[in-house]
Structure formats: C-alpha cells, structure tokens
Amino acid sequence: IYLKNMKDDDYELNNFTERPTVALGNSPGTAKKIKCIILLSIFAALIIVGVLILLYYLVIKKDNDDEPSHNPEELVGEIICLYDIKDISKETSLLGDNFGKLSSLEIYVDDKKVSRKKKHQFQKEGEYSVKFEVYEDLEMDYMYQNISELKSVFMNSTKNANITSMKSTFENCENILKVDIVGFNSNNVESMNNLFSGTNLTLSDVEGLSTNNVKDMSCMFAYSKASILDLTKLETNRATNMSYMFYKCSATSLNLST
C-alpha cells in the first residue's frame, strides 16, 4: 500500500532496501523439526508392527494351534491315559519334559481338545481321561517320565502302528498300575533302557509288549518297587546290554520260568 501511494518522484530505486528472505527448507530449526517428525513416525510404525505381531501370537496363532493340524486320514492310533489329579495349584505334566515327539500328537482332556502342550491346568481334583491321537510311528522315549499322576495307559491302533523306541518311557511313574499296548507293534523296539525304573510294573502288568528284538535292557527294572518281578514273558535272545538291569530294585522274588 505504501508503494502504491508513493509519488513517482519520491520513489528512488537506489534507496529502496529489500528485507532479506529466508527459505523455509534451509532453516536449521525447521530441519531439526522435520527430522524429529520422521523419527517419531518411524518409532510409531515400529510400535504398531510390534503390537500386531503380539496380537498374532496371542490370538490368531493360539486359535490356529487349537485347530486340527493333522489330516484325520493320517491317524494311526490313539493312547488313552488315566491321570489322578490331587494338586490343582499348578499345571500337571501330561507328558515327560524330555519327550520330543509332541508334534505327532493331538491332545484331548475328557474328550475336549486342548493346546498341544506337555502340561495342562486342571480346575478340579479327581481322575481324568486324556486321549493322545497319534499321527505317525511312535517314538516313546521319555514319554511319561516322572509323571506320578499317571495310573494307566491303553494304546489302540487300527493301522498296526510301530513303536520305535521305549527309553525311560515309564521311568518314575510310581503310581502306574496297568499298561496295554496290544494295538501297537513293539516288535522293532531295540532299546528299553530304564523302561520300568522306579515303578511297580512288571511284564505281567504290560499287555502286548514284545522284547524279541531288544538289545539294550540296561537299568530296565532299576529302583523297581515291585515286590515280585514276573519276567516269564521276557525274551533276551537279542540283548547285548543288561547292565544294572535290577539295580537297587525292591523285589524279593524273581519269576524267570518259561
């Protein structure tokens, strides 16, 4: 407005001084602000990604784990176990800590499918039936090791599934009374190391167990609590290692008659 109202003779170009202008992008303070905004945006994006990953593992993946992950046509057999639960203040082990074939199983507690985990939180004391669906030949090494709640095991297979190994399968299952594996083929098992160690089981308590091809019988009945060991069904033709087979067992009588 001032320039517009100036008289031509009063306007002297040489005396007109322009104010210096500063480009917005070249301002040091503005550049810092832009950098901060970019860093905050990246940080916020990382937080969002982290939250999404957390939700995936807590919700989506958990739900997927509860869905059948095996083709029903691949089912080779099932194991029905009876557990006597007396302590509900903590999770109960359904399978031994060292059992390594969890991915081959689906687990049901009283016919309700549960997450494929070695432990389960029971809400009430009492006896529970737990079913393990088996989807491949079974390696039973350490399967029930140290589970005092286990009372019985019944194994059934419609496809004559094989048991490949039985190291420490029932070791320290101090309350187990009966095992029936008639439905599974145990003829190819070569190791029964520590199989009945620390239990009351003898071969007469185990239906369908074959020892024809077993090579390793070391510590098989070590720390056994059975007063009488009935070994009338024991085949030792292929055995190469029987060291400490009866180490510190409580038996006062051995039945070896055939």
PDB file of C-alpha atoms in Angstrom, residues 11 38 60 75 77 94 100 117 129 142 167 177 188 203 211:
ATOM      1  CA  TYR A  11      10.382   6.739  -5.325  1.00  0.00           C
ATOM      2  CA  ILE A  38      10.333 -38.540  10.723  1.00  0.00           C
ATOM      3  CA  ILE A  60      -4.513 -65.793  15.875  1.00  0.00           C
ATOM      4  CA  LEU A  75      -4.379 -91.066  12.175  1.00  0.00           C
ATOM      5  CA  GLY A  77      -3.823 -94.848  16.602  1.00  0.00           C
ATOM      6  CA  LEU A  94       0.736 -84.935  30.809  1.00  0.00           C
ATOM      7  CA  GLY A 100      10.450 -84.980  21.844  1.00  0.00           C
ATOM      8  CA  LYS A 117       1.396 -78.754  25.311  1.00  0.00           C
ATOM      9  CA  SER A 129      -9.145 -89.389  30.930  1.00  0.00           C
ATOM     10  CA  TYR A 142      10.744 -90.336  27.979  1.00  0.00           C
ATOM     11  CA  LYS A 167      13.829 -95.453  26.622  1.00  0.00           C
ATOM     12  CA  LEU A 177      -0.821 -99.857  37.607  1.00  0.00           C
ATOM     13  CA  ASN A 188      11.022-103.448  16.303  1.00  0.00           C
ATOM     14  CA  LEU A 203       5.971-107.578  32.492  1.00  0.00           C
ATOM     15  CA  THR A 211      11.081-107.833  23.798  1.00  0.00           C
TER      16      THR A 211
END
